[in-house]
CSV table of C-alpha atoms in Angstrom, one decimal:
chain,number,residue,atom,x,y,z
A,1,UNK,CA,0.0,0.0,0.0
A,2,UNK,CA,1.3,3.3,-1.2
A,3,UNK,CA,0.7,5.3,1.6
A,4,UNK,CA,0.4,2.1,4.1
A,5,UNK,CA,-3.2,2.8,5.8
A,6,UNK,CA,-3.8,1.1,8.5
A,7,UNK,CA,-5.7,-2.5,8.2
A,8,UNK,CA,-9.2,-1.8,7.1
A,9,UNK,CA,-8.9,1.5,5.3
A,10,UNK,CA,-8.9,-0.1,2.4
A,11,UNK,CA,-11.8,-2.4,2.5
A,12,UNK,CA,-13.6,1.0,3.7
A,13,UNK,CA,-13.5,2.7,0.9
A,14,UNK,CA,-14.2,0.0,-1.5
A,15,UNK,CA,-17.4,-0.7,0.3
A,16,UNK,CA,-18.2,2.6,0.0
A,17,UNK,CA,-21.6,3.2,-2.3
A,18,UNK,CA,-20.4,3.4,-5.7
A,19,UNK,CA,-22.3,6.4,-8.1
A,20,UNK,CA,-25.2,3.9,-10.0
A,21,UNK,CA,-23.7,4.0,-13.9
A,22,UNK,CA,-26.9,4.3,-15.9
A,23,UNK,CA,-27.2,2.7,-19.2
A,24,UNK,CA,-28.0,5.0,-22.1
A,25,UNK,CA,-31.1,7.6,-21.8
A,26,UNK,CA,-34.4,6.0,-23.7
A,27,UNK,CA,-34.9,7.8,-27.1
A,28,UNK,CA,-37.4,10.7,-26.4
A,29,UNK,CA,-39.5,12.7,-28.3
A,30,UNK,CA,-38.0,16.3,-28.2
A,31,UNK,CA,-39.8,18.8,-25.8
A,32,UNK,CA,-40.2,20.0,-22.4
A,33,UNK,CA,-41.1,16.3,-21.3
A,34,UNK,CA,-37.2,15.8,-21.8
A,35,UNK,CA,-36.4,19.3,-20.1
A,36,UNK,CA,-38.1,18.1,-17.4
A,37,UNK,CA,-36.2,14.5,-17.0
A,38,UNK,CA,-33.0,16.0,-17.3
A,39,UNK,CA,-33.3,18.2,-14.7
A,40,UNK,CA,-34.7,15.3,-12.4
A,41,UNK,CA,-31.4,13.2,-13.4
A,42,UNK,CA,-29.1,16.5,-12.3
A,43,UNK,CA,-31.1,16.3,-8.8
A,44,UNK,CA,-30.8,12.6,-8.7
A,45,UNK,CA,-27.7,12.8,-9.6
A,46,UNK,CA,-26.6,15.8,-7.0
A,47,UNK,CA,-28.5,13.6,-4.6
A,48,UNK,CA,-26.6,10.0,-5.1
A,49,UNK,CA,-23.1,12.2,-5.1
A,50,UNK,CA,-24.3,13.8,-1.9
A,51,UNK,CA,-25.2,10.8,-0.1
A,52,UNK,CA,-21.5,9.0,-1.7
A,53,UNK,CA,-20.2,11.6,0.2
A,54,UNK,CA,-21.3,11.1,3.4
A,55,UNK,CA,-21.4,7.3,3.0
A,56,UNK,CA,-17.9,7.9,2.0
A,57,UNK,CA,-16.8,10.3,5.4
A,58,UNK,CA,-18.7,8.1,8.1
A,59,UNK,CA,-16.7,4.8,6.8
A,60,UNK,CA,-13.5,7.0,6.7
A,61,UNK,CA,-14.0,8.4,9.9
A,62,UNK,CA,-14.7,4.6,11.5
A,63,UNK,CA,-12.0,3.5,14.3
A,64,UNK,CA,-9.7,0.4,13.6
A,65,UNK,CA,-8.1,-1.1,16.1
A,66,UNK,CA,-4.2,-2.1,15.2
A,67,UNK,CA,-2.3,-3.7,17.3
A,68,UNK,CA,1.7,-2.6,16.7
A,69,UNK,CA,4.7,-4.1,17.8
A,70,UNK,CA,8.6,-3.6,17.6
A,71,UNK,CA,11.2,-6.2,16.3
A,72,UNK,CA,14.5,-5.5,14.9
A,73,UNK,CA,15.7,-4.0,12.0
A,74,UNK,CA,16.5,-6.9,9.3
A,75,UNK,CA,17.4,-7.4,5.3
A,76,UNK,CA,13.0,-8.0,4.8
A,77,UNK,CA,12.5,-4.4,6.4
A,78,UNK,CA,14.6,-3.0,3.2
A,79,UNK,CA,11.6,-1.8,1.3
A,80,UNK,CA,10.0,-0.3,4.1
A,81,UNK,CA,12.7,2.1,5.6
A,82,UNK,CA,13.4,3.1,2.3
A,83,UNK,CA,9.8,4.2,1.6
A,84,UNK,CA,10.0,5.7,4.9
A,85,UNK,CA,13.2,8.3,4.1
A,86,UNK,CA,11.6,8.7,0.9
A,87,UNK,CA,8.7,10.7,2.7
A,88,UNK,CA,11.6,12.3,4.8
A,89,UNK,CA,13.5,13.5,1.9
A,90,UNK,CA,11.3,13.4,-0.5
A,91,UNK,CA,13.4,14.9,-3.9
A,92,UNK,CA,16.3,16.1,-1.9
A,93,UNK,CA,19.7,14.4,-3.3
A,94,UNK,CA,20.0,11.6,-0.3
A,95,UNK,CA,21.1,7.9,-1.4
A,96,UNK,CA,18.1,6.3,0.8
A,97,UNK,CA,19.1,2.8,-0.4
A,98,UNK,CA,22.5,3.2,0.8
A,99,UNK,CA,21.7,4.8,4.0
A,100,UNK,CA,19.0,1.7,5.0
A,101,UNK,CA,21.2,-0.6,3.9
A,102,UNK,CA,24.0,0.6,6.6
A,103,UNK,CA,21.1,1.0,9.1
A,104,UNK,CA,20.1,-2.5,8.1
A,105,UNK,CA,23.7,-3.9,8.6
A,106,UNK,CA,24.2,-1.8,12.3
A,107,UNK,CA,20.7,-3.7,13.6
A,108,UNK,CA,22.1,-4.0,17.4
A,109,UNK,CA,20.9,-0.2,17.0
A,110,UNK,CA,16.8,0.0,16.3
A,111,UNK,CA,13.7,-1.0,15.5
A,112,UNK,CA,10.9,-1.2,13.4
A,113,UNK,CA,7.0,-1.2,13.4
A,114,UNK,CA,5.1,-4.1,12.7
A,115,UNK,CA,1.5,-5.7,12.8
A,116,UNK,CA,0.9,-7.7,15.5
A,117,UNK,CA,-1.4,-9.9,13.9
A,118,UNK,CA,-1.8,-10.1,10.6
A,119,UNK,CA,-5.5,-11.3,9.2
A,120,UNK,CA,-5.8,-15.0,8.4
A,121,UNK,CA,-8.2,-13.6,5.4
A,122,UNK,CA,-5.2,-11.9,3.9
A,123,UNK,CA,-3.5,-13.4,0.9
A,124,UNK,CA,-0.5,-11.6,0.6
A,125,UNK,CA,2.8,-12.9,2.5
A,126,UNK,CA,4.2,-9.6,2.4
A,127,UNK,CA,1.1,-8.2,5.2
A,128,UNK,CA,2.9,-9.9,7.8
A,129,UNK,CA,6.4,-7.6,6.6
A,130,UNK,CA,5.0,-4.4,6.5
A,131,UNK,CA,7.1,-1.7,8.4
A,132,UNK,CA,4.5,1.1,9.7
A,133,UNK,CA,7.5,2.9,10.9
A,134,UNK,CA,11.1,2.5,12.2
A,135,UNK,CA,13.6,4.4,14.6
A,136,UNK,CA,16.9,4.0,14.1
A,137,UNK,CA,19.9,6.3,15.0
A,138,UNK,CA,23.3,7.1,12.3
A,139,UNK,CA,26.4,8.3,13.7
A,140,UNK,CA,27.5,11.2,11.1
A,141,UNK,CA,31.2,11.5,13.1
A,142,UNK,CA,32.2,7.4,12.7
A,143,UNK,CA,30.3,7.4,9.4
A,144,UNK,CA,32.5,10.3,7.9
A,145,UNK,CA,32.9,9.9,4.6
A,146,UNK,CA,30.3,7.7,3.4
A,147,UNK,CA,28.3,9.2,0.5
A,148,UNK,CA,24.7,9.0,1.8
A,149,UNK,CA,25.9,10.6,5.2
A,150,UNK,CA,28.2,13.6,3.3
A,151,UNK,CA,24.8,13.9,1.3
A,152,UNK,CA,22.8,14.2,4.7
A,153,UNK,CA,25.4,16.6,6.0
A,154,UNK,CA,25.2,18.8,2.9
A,155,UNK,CA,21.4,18.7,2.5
A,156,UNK,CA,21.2,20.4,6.0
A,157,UNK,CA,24.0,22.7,5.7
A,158,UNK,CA,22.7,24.2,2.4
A,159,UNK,CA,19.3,24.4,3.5
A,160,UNK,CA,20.5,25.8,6.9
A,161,UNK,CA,22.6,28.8,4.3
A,162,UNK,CA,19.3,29.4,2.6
A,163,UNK,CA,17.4,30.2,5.9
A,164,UNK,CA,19.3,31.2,8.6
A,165,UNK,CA,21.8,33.9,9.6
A,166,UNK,CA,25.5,33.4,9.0
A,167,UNK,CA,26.0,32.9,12.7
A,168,UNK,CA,24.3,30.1,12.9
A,169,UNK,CA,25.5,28.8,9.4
A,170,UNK,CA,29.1,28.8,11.6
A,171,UNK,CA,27.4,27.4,14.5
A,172,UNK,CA,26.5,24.1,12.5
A,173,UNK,CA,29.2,23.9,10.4
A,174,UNK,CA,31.3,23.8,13.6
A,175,UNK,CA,29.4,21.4,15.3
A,176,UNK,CA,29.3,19.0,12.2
A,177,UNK,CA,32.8,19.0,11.8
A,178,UNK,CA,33.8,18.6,15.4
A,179,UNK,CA,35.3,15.3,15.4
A,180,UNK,CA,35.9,14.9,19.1
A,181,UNK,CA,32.3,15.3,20.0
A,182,UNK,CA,30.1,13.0,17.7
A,183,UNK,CA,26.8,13.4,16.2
A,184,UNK,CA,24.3,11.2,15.8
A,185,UNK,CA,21.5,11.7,12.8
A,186,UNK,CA,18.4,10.5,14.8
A,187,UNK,CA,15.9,8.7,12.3
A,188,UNK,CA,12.1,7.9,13.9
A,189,UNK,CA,9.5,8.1,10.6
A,190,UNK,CA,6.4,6.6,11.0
A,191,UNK,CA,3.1,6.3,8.8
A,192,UNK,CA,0.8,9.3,9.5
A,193,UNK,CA,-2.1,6.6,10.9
A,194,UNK,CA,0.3,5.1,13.0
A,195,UNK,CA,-0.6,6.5,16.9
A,196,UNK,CA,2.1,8.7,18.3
A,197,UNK,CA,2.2,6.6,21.8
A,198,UNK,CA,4.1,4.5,20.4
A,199,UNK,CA,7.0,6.4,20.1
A,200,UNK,CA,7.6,6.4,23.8
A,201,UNK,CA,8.7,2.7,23.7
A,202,UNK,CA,10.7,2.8,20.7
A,203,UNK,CA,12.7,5.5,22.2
A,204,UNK,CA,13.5,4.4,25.4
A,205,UNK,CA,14.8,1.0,23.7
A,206,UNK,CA,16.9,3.0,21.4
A,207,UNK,CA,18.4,4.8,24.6
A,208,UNK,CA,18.5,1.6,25.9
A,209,UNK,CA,20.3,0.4,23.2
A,210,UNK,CA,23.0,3.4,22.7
A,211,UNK,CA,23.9,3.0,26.2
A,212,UNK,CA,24.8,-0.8,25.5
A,213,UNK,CA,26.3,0.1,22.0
A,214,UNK,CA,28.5,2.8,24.0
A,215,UNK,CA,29.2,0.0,27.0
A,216,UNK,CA,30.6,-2.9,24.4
A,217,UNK,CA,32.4,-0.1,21.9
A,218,UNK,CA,29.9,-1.2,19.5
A,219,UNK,CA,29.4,1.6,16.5
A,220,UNK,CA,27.2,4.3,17.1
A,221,UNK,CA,27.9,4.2,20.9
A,222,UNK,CA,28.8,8.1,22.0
A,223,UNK,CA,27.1,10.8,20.9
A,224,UNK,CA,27.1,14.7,22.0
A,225,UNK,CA,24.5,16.0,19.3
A,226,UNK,CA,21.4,14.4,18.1
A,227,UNK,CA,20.8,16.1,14.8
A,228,UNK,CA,16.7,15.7,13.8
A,229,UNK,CA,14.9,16.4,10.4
A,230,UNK,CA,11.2,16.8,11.6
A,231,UNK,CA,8.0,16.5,9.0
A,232,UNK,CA,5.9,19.8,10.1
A,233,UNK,CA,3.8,22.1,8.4
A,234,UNK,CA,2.3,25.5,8.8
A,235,UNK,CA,-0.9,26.8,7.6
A,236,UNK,CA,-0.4,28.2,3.7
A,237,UNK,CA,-2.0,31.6,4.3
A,238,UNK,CA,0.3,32.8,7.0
A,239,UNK,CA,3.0,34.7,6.5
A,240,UNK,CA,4.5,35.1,9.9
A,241,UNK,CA,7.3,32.9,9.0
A,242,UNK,CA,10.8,35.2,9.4
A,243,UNK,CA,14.3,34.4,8.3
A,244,UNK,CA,15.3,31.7,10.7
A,245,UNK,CA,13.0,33.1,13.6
A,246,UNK,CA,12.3,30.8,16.2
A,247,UNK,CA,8.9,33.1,16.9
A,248,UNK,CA,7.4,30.3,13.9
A,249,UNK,CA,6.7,27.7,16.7
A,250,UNK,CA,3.6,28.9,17.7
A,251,UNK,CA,2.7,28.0,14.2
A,252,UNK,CA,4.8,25.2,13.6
A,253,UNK,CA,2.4,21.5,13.5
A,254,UNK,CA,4.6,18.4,14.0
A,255,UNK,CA,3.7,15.6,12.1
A,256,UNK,CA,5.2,13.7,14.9
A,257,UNK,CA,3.6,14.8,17.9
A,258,UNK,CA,6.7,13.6,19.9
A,259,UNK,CA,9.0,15.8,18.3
A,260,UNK,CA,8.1,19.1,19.5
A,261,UNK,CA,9.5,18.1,22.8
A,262,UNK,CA,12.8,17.6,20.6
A,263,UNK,CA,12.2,20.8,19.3
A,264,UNK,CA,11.6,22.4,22.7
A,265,UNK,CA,15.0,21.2,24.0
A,266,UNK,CA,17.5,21.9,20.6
A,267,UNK,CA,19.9,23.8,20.9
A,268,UNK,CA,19.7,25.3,17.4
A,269,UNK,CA,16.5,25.0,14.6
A,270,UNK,CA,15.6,25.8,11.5
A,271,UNK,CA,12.6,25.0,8.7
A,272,UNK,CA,12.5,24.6,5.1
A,273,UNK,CA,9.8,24.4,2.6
A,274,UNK,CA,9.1,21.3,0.7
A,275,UNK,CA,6.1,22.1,-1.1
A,276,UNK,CA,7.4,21.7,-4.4
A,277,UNK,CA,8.7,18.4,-3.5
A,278,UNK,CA,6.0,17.3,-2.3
A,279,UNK,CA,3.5,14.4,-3.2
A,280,UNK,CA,0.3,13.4,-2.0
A,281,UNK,CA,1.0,9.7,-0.9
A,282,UNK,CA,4.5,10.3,0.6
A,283,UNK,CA,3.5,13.4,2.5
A,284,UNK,CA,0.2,12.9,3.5
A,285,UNK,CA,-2.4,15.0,2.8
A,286,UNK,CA,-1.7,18.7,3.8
A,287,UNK,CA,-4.5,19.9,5.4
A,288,UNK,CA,-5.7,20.4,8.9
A,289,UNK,CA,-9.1,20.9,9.3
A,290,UNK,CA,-9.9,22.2,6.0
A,291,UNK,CA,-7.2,24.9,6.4
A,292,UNK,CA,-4.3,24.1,3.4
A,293,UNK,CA,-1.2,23.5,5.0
A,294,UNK,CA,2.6,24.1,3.8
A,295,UNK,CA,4.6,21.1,4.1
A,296,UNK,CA,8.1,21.7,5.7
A,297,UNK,CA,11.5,19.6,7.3
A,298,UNK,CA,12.2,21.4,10.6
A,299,UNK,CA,16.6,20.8,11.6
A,300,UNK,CA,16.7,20.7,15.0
A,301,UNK,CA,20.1,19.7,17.2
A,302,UNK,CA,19.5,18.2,20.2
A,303,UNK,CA,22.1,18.2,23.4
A,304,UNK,CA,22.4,14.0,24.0
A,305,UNK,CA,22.6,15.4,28.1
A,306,UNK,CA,19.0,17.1,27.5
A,307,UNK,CA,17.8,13.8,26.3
A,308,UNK,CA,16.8,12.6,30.3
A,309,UNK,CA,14.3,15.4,30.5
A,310,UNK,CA,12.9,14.7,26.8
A,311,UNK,CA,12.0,11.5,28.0
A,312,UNK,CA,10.4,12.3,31.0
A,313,UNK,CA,8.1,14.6,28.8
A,314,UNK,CA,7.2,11.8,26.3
A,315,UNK,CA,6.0,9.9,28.9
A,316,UNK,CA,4.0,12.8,30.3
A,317,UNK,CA,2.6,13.2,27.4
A,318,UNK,CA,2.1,10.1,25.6
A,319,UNK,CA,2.1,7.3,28.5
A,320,UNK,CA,-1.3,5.1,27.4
């Protein structure tokens, strides 16, 4: 599934009333008779798209219960996380394959999103597969070098030139290129129907799992930086948005509820617009309650010490 809806969507909308087709309109004698019937078949026809409609929006709107659970990371999850960085980095110049193939290879780090239980009524082998999301974490400093992660480096240094002051253009560079202090990119996507409270688990085990990694010198152990790219948007018509301001949070809407405790605690952030990169399956579909939306990445760097106090807010927030 393109956009990976959650079990049932799918069978929703194709039970959805269907407009009736009607055969050919009997041969008439020209007149008002025939004025008459057409203007019933516009109302009929008005009515059956009306009532498509709404048959349409209550079977959308039904709840469907989806049990998730983490496992992880392995070579079958390929497709998945790469489908998943696709709707991160939608056109920008980032070698996804390469980059889940290394986060494939480093699986002692991460985890991905699964089905519980996947329905005995379902034909296809790959249901049971599916990744509805994945977190994962990339050290830039130990990866140095490596084309996807120069490309991720570059992607968020160019975009940081285009809408930020030089200060903090220096700032990042800097930090980036400090090889005594590493950075981590930190990767958590998800499908848009998948429930934020699920995050909470999947971060604690990747905590979990960078103090072991750090503990046994395994790769991607130490990190002083989390570096972030967030999906957000902000509603279309405003333009309150300044040069690298900071005053854009109050309009800022996180795809990933989670992260605007992230965003909270960074040290440094910026947004970019992606609207002309973006695509109705991979990004969802930006609007908010009827009120068009502008599809951005927000950067954000994120102190590893402030992490603690991060968590204690996801679970605040998003304990079930």
């Amino acid at each position: 599934a393109g956009c990976a809806e959650a079990e049932g969507r799918g069978s929703m909308a194709s039970q959805a009333k269907r407009r009736r087709e009607d055969g050919p309109p009997d041969c008439r004698e020209e007149g008002a008779d025939e004025e008459d019937s057409e203007l019933e078949d516009e109302e009929d026809d008005d009515e059956d798209d009306e009532d498509d409609d709404e048959t349409e929006e209550e079977e959308l709107n039904e709840e469907v219960n989806v049990e998730f659970e983490a496992h992880s990371i392995s070579e079958n999850d390929s497709n998945g996380i790469k489908k998943l960085l696709q709707q991160l980095f939608l056109k920008a110049p980032v070698n996804t394959a390469e980059l889940t193939d290394i986060l494939i290879q480093q699986n002692h780090i991460g985890s991905v999103i699964k089905q519980a239980e996947v329905s005995e009524e379902s034909d296809n082998e790959e249901d049971a597969d599916e990744v509805f999301g994945f977190i994962s974490l990339l050290n830039l400093t130990e990866r140095k070098g490596t084309p996807c992660v120069e490309q991720v480096k570059e992607l968020i240094l160019s975009q940081c030139e285009k809408n930020c002051e030089q200060s903090v253009v220096e700032q990042l560079d800097k930090l980036l290129s400090d090889t005594t202090k590493p950075v981590g990119f930190l990767l958590s996507e998800r499908f848009i129907n998948v429930p934020p409270q699920i995050a909470l688990p999947m971060h604690q085990q990747l905590q979990k799992e960078l103090t072991e990694a750090q503990r046994t010198n395994k790769p991607c152990g130490k990190c002083y930086f989390y570096v972030l790219i967030s999906k957000t948007f902000i509603d279309a018509k405003s333009n309150a948005r300044k040069k690298g301001s900071s005053a854009q949070k109050k309009e800022l809407m996180f795809s990933n509820a989670e992260d605007e405790f992230l965003y909270e605690k960074s040290l440094l952030k910026f947004s970019y617009s992606v609207q002309e990169e973006s695509d109705m399956c991979l990004g969802g579909r930006w609007s908010f309650e009827d009120t068009p939306m502008k599809p951005l990445r927000t950067v954000m760097i994120i102190p590893a010490d402030r992490m603690n106090s991060i968590m204690d807010k996801f679970k605040e927030y998003l304990s079930v």
